[in-house]
Structure formats: structure tokens, C-alpha cells
Short mmCIF file of C-alpha atoms in Angstrom, two decimals:
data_model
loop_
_atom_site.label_atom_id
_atom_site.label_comp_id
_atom_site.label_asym_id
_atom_site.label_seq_id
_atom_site.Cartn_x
_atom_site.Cartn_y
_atom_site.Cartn_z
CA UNK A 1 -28.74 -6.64 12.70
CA UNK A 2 -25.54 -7.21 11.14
CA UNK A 3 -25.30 -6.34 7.19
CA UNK A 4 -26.39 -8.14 4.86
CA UNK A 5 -22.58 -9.45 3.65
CA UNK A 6 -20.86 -9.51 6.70
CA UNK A 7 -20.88 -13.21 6.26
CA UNK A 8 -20.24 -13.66 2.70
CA UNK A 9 -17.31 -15.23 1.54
CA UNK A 10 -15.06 -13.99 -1.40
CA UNK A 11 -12.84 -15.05 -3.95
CA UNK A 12 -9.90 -16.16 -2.35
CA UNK A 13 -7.10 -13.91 -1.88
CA UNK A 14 -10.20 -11.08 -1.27
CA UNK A 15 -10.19 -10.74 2.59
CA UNK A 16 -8.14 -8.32 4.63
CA UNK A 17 -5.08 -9.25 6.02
CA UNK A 18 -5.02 -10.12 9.69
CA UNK A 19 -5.01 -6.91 11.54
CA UNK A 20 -5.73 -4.49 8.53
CA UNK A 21 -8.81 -2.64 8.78
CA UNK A 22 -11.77 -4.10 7.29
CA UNK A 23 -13.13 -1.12 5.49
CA UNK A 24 -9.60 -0.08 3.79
CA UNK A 25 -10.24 0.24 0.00
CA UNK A 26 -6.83 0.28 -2.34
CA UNK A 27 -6.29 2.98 -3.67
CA UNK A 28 -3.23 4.88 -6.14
CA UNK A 29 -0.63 7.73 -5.05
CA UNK A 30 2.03 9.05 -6.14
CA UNK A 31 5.07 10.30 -3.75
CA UNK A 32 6.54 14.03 -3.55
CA UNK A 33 9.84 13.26 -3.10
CA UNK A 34 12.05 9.75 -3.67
CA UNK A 35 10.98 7.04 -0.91
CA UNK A 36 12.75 3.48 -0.35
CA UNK A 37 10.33 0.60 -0.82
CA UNK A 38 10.72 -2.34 1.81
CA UNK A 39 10.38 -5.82 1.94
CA UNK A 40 7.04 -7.06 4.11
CA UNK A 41 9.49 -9.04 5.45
CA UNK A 42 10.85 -6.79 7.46
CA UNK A 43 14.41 -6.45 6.00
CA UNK A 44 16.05 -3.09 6.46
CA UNK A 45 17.40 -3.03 2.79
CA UNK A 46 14.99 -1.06 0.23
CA UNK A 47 13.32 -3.47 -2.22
CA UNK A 48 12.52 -0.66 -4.59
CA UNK A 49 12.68 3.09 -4.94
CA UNK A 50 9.00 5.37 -5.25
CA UNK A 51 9.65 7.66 -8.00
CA UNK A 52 7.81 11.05 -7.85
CA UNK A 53 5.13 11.51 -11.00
CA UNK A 54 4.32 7.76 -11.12
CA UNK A 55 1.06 6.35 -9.58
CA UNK A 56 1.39 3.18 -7.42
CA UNK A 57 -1.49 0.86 -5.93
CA UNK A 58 -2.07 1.11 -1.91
CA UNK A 59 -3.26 -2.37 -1.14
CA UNK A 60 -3.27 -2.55 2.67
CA UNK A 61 -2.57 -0.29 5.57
CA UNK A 62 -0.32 -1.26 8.72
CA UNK A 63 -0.37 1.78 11.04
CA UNK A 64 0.54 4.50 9.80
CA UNK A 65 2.57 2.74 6.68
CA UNK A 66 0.96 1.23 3.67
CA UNK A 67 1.65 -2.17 1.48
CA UNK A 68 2.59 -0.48 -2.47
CA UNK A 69 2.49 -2.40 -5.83
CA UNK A 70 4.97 -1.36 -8.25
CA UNK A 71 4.20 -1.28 -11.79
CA UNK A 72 6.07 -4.36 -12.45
CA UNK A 73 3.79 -6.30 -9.32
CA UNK A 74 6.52 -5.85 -6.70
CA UNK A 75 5.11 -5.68 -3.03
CA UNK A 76 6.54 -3.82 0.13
CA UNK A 77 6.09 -1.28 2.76
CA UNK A 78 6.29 2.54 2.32
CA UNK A 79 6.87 3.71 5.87
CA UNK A 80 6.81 7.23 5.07
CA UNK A 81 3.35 8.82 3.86
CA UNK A 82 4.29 12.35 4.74
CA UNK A 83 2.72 14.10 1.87
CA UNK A 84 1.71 11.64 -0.56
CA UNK A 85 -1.29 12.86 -2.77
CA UNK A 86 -4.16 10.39 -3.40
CA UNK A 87 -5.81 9.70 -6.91
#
């Protein structure tokens, strides 16, 4: 029997991407060392710089790297998660 809301739709905007994991939940981190930022466009250039001691947002999971929100609502990919510590 499937569950109960496995065919209940959301606000927009409130599905998983295509090929994320279903049961990924955001959550905040915060980096141990300096990490570049990219562009989910796949451009090589850093969009942004992860400063240790601040807390960002996880939104979505691709492999191994993870979509971040910035403070200031900036999206991209953080290819390394070596180490990162979970709040």
C-alpha cells in the first residue's frame, strides 16, 4: 500500500529536483576550511566563497556534492563535503 501522501501535490517549487533523492531534507553546515561555491550551471569559475564559522542552507544533493544558499540567497554547488559539520 503506498503512503498515504505519495500522491499529494505541493506548493509549487516543493518537489525534488529530477534525480535528487526523494527523502533529502535541507539542512545547515558550516565548512572547516575556505571552499569555492559554483555555479549549477556548471561553470568552472567560483560563484562564491564558504567561509568557515557561518551556517549555510543544504537544499539538494547531487552525488556526493550538495546545492548551498548563501546568506544573501545565492545558489551553487559545493563539490567538496570533506568534513563539513551538520547543524
Amino acid at each position: 500500500q503506498a503512503p498515504a501522501d505519495a500522491s499529494a501535490g505541493g506548493p509549487a517549487g516543493a518537489t525534488p529536483a529530477a534525480g535528487g533523492p526523494a527523502d533529502f531534507a535541507p539542512f545547515w553546515f558550516a565548512v572547516p576550511v575556505a571552499r569555492p561555491l559554483y555555479g549549477e550551471d556548471g561553470s568552472p569559475s567560483p560563484i562564491a566563497e564558504l567561509a568557515p564559522g557561518t551556517w549555510y542552507l543544504a537544499v539538494e544533493q547531487r552525488g556526493q556534492a550538495l546545492i548551498a544558499q548563501t546568506q544573501d540567497g545565492r545558489r551553487g554547488v559545493l563539490q567538496d563535503t570533506t568534513g563539513i559539520q551538520r547543524g
